[in-house]
Coordinates of C-alpha atoms in Angstrom, one line a residue:
X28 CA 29.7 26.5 23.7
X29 CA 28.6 23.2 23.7
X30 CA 25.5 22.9 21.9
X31 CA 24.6 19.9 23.2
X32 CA 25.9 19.8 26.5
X33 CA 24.4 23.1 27.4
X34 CA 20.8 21.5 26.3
X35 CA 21.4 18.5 28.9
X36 CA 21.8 21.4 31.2
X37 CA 19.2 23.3 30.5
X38 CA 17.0 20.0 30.6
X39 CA 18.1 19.0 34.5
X40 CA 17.2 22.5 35.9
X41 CA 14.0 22.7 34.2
X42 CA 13.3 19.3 35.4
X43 CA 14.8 20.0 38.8
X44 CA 13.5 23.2 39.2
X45 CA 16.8 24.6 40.3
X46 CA 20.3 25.4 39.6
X47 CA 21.4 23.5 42.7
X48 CA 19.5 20.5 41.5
X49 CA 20.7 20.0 38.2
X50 CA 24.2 21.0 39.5
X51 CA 24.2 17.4 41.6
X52 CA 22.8 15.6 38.9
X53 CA 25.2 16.5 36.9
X54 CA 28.3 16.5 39.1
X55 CA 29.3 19.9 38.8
X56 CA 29.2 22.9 40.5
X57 CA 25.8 25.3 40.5
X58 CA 28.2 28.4 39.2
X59 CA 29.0 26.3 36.2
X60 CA 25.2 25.3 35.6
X61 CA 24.2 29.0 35.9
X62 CA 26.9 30.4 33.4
X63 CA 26.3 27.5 31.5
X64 CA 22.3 28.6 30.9
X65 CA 23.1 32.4 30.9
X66 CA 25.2 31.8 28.0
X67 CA 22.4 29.5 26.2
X68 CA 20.4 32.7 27.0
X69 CA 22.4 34.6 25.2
X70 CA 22.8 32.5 22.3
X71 CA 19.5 31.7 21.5
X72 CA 18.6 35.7 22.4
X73 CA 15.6 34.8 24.4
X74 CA 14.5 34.4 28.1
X75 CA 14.5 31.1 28.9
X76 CA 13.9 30.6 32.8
X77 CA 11.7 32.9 35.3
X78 CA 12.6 32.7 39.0
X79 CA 9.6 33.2 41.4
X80 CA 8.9 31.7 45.5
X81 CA 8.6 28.0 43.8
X82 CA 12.0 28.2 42.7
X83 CA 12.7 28.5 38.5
X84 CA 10.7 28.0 36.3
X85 CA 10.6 27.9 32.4
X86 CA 8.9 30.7 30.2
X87 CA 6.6 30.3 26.9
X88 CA 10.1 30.3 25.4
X89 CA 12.1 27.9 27.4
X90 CA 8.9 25.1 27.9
X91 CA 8.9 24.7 24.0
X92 CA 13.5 24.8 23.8
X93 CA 12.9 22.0 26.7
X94 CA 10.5 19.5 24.7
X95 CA 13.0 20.0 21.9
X96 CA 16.1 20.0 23.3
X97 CA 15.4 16.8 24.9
X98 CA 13.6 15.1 22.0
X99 CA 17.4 16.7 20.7
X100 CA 19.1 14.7 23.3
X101 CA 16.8 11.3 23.0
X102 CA 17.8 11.3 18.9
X103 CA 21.5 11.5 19.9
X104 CA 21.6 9.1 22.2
X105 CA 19.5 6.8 19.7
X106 CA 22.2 7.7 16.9
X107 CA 24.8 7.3 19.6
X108 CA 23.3 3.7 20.6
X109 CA 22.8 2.8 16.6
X110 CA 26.6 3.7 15.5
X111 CA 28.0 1.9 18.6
X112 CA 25.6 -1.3 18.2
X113 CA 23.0 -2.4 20.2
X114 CA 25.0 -4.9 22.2
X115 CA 26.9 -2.1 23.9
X116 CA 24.1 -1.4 26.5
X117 CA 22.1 1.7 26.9
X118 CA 23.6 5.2 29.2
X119 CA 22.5 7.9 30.5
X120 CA 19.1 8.3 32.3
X121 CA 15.9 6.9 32.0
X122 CA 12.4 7.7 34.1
X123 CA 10.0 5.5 34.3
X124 CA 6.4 5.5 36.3
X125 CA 4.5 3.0 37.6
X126 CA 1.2 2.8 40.6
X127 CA 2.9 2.0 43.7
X128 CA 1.7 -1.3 44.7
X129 CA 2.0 -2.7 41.2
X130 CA 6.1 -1.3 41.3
X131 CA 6.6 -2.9 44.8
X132 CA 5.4 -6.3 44.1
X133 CA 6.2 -6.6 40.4
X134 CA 8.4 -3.9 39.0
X135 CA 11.2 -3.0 41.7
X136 CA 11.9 -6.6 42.2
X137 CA 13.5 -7.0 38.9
X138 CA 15.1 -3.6 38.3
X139 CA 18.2 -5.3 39.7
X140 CA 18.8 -7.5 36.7
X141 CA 17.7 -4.7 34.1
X142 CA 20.8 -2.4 35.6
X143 CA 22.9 -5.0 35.9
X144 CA 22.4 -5.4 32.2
X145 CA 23.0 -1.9 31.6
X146 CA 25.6 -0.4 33.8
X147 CA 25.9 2.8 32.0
X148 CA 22.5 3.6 32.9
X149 CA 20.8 5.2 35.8
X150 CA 16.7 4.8 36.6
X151 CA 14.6 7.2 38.1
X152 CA 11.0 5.7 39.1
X153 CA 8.1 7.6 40.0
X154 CA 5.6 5.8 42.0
X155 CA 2.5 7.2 41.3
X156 CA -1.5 5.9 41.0
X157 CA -2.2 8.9 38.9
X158 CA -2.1 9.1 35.7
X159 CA -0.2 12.5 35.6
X160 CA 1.2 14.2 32.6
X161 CA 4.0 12.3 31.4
X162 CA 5.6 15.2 29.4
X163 CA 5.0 17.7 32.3
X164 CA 7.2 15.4 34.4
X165 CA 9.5 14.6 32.4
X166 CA 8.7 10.7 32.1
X167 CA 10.2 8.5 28.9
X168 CA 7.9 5.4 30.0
X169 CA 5.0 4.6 32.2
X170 CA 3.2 1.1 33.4
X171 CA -0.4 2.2 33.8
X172 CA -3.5 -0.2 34.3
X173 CA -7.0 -0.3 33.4
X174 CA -8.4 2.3 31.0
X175 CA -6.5 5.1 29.5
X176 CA -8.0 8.7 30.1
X177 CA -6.2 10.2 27.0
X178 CA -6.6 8.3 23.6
X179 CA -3.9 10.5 22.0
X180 CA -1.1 8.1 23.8
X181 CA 1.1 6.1 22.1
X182 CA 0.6 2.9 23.8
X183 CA 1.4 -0.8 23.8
X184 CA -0.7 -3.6 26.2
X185 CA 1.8 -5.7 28.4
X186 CA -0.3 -7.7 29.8
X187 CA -4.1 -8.7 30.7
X188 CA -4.7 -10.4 34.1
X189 CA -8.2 -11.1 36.4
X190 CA -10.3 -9.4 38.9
X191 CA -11.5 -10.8 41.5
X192 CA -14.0 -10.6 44.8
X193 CA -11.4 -11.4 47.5
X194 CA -10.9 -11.2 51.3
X195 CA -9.0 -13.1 53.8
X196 CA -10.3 -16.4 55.5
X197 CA -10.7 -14.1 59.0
X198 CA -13.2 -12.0 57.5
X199 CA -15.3 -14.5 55.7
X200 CA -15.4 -16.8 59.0
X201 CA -16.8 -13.5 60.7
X202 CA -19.7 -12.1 57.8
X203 CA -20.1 -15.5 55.9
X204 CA -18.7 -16.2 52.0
X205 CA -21.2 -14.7 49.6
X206 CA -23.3 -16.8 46.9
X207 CA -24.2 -14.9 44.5
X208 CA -23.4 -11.4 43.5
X209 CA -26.4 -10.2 45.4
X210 CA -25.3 -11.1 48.5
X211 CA -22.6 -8.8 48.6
X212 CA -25.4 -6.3 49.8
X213 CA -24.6 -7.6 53.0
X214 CA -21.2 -7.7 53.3
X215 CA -18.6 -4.2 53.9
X216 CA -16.4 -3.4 51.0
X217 CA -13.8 -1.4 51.2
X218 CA -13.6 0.7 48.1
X219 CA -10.7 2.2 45.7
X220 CA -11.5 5.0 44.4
X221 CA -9.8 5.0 41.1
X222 CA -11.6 1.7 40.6
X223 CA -14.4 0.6 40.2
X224 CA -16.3 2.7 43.1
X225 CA -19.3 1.1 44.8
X226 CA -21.1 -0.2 41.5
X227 CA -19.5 -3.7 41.0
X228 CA -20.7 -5.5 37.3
X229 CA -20.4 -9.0 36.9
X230 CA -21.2 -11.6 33.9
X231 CA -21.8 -15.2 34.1
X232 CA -22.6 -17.2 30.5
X233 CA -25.5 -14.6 29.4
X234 CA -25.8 -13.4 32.6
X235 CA -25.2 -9.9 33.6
X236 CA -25.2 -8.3 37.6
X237 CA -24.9 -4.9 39.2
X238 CA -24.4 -4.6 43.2
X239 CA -23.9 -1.4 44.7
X240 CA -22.2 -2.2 48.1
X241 CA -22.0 -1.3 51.1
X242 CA -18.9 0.7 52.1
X243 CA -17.5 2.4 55.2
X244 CA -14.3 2.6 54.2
X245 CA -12.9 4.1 50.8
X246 CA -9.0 4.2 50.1
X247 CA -7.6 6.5 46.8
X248 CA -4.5 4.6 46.9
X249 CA -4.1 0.5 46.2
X250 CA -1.6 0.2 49.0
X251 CA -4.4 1.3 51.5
X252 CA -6.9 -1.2 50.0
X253 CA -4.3 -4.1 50.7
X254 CA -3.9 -2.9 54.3
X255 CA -7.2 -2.8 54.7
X256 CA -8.4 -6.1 53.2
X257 CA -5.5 -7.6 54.8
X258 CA -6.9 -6.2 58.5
X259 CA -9.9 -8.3 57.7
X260 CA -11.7 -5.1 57.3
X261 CA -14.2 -6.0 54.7
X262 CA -13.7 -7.5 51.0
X263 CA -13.2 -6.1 47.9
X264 CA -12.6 -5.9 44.1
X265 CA -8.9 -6.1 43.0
X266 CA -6.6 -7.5 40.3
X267 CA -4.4 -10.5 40.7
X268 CA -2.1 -8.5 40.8
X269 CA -2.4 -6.3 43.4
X270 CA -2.4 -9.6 46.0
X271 CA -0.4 -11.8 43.8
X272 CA 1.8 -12.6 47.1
X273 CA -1.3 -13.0 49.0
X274 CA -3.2 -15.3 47.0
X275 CA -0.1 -17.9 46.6
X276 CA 0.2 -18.0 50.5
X277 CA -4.0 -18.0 51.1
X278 CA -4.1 -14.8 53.4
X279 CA -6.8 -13.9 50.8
X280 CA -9.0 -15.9 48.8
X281 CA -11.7 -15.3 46.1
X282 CA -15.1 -15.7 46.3
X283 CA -18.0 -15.6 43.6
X284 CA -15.4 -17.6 41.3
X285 CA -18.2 -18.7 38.7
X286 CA -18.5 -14.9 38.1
X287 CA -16.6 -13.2 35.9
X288 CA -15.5 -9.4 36.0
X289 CA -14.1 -6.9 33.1
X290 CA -10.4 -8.1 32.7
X291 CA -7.4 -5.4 33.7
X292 CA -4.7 -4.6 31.1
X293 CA -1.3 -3.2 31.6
X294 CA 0.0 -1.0 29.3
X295 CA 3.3 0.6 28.5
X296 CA 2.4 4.6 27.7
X297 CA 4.8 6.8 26.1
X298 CA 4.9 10.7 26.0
X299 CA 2.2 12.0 23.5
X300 CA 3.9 13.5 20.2
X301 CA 7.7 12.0 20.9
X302 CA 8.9 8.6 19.9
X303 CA 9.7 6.3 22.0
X304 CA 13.3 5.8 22.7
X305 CA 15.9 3.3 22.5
X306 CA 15.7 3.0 26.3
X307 CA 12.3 2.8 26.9
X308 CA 11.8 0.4 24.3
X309 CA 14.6 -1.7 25.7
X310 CA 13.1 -1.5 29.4
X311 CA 9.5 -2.6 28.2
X312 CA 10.7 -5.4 25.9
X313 CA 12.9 -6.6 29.3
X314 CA 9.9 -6.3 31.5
X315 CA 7.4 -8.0 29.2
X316 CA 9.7 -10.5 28.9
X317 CA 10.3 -10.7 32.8
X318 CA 6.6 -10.4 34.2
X319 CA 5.1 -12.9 31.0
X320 CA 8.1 -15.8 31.0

């Protein structure tokens, strides 16, 4: 048996969630993938998947062989990579998160050139606002924003960019441009709700404001406050990012300029408790390079 191949195995149904799916990842047939973790079974003398109506799942057992094995895997492709030399290019598979909005403007656009760098590899991204559990789904890298609910993450910061009170010219012409922070009373926001919320803080010189505003509408995903703001539907707090496009071309502009609010960082976050590998370290050090020329 082949130690090693039989992990990679083991590692695509557990991450699959079926014989059927690891058999296509792996170009084989789903027979071959079931023998292949029956006799890992056996080897290792221990139950390693349970099958119930959600398909298979791993027990006690198999959950701690699958962080292993693939830690197992992630060493020997680094060895693999190290013997060969870097200038080889990276193989094999890497999976990668990001918040959708974020990956459509900034992150999908340059994936072409990163594969084209690396032919030997194949990317899986997960587009995602939540910040799920990166081990749980089997993510080697994710691009998350803002602050970090777990300080156990290995992390690195990408990049740091502005927020801003914006809204298109359409709106503003219809409810007036506010003034001061204050005014914003008056005016609708529409709200994301892994943001800020309706409590927006800003800081001038030695200056500090509160607003709570006003809000009919409240999105949980970025992609709906963009539709929104961009059907005039009321103003609201947001990144640079997230209307990078918009703000070149003026279908939004920012108000309440002389205000400042808490910057946004982007981070890089790796799995807690596994280094980072040769691939993910690769990807971030192209796409810092990429979105900061």
């Amino acid at each position: 048996m082949d130690r090693l191949a039989s992990m990679e195995t083991f590692i695509r149904v557990v991450e699959t969630g079926s014989f059927s799916g690891a058999a296509r990842q792996l170009r084989v047939g789903q027979p071959a993938v079931s023998k292949t973790v029956a006799q890992l079974e056996n080897y290792l003398g221990v139950k390693l998947l349970t099958r119930s109506t959600r398909g298979l799942t791993p027990t006690e057992a198999g959950l701690g062989y699958f962080e292993r094995a693939k830690r197992a895997i992630e060493e020997a492709d680094e060895a693999e990579l190290a013997a060969r030399g870097a200038g080889t290019g990276l193989k094999g598979r890497l999976r990668v998160c990001a918040a959708v909005t974020f990956a459509r403007i900034h992150l999908i656009p340059l994936l072409p050139q990163f594969l084209a760098q690396h032919p030997d590899l194949d990317l899986e991204v997960v587009l995602d606002d939540r910040q799920i559990d990166l081990v749980q789904e089997g993510i080697d890298l994710a691009l998350r924003m803002g602050k970090l609910l777990d300080s156990a993450l290995t992390v690195r910061r990408i990049a740091r960019c502005k927020r801003l009170v914006l809204g298109t010219p359409e709106y503003f012409e219809r409810a007036g441009t506010p003034a001061t922070p204050a005014d914003l009373s008056k005016h609708q926001a529409v709200v994301y709700l892994q943001g800020e919320g309706s409590i927006w803080s800003f800081r001038r010189d030695s200056s500090e404001a509160a607003v709570k505003v006003q809000s009919r509408l409240k999105v949980t995903a970025a992609e709906g406050v963009r539709a929104a703001v961009l059907a005039h539907a009321g103003l609201t707090i947001s990144s640079e990012w997230m209307f990078t496009p918009e703000l070149r071309s003026g279908a939004v502009r920012a108000v309440l300029s002389e205000w400042s609010l808490p910057p946004l960082d982007l981070w890089a976050v790796f799995p807690t408790g596994r280094a980072a590998t040769a691939k993910a370290r690769t990807f971030v050090d192209f796409f810092e390079r990429s979105f900061n020329p």
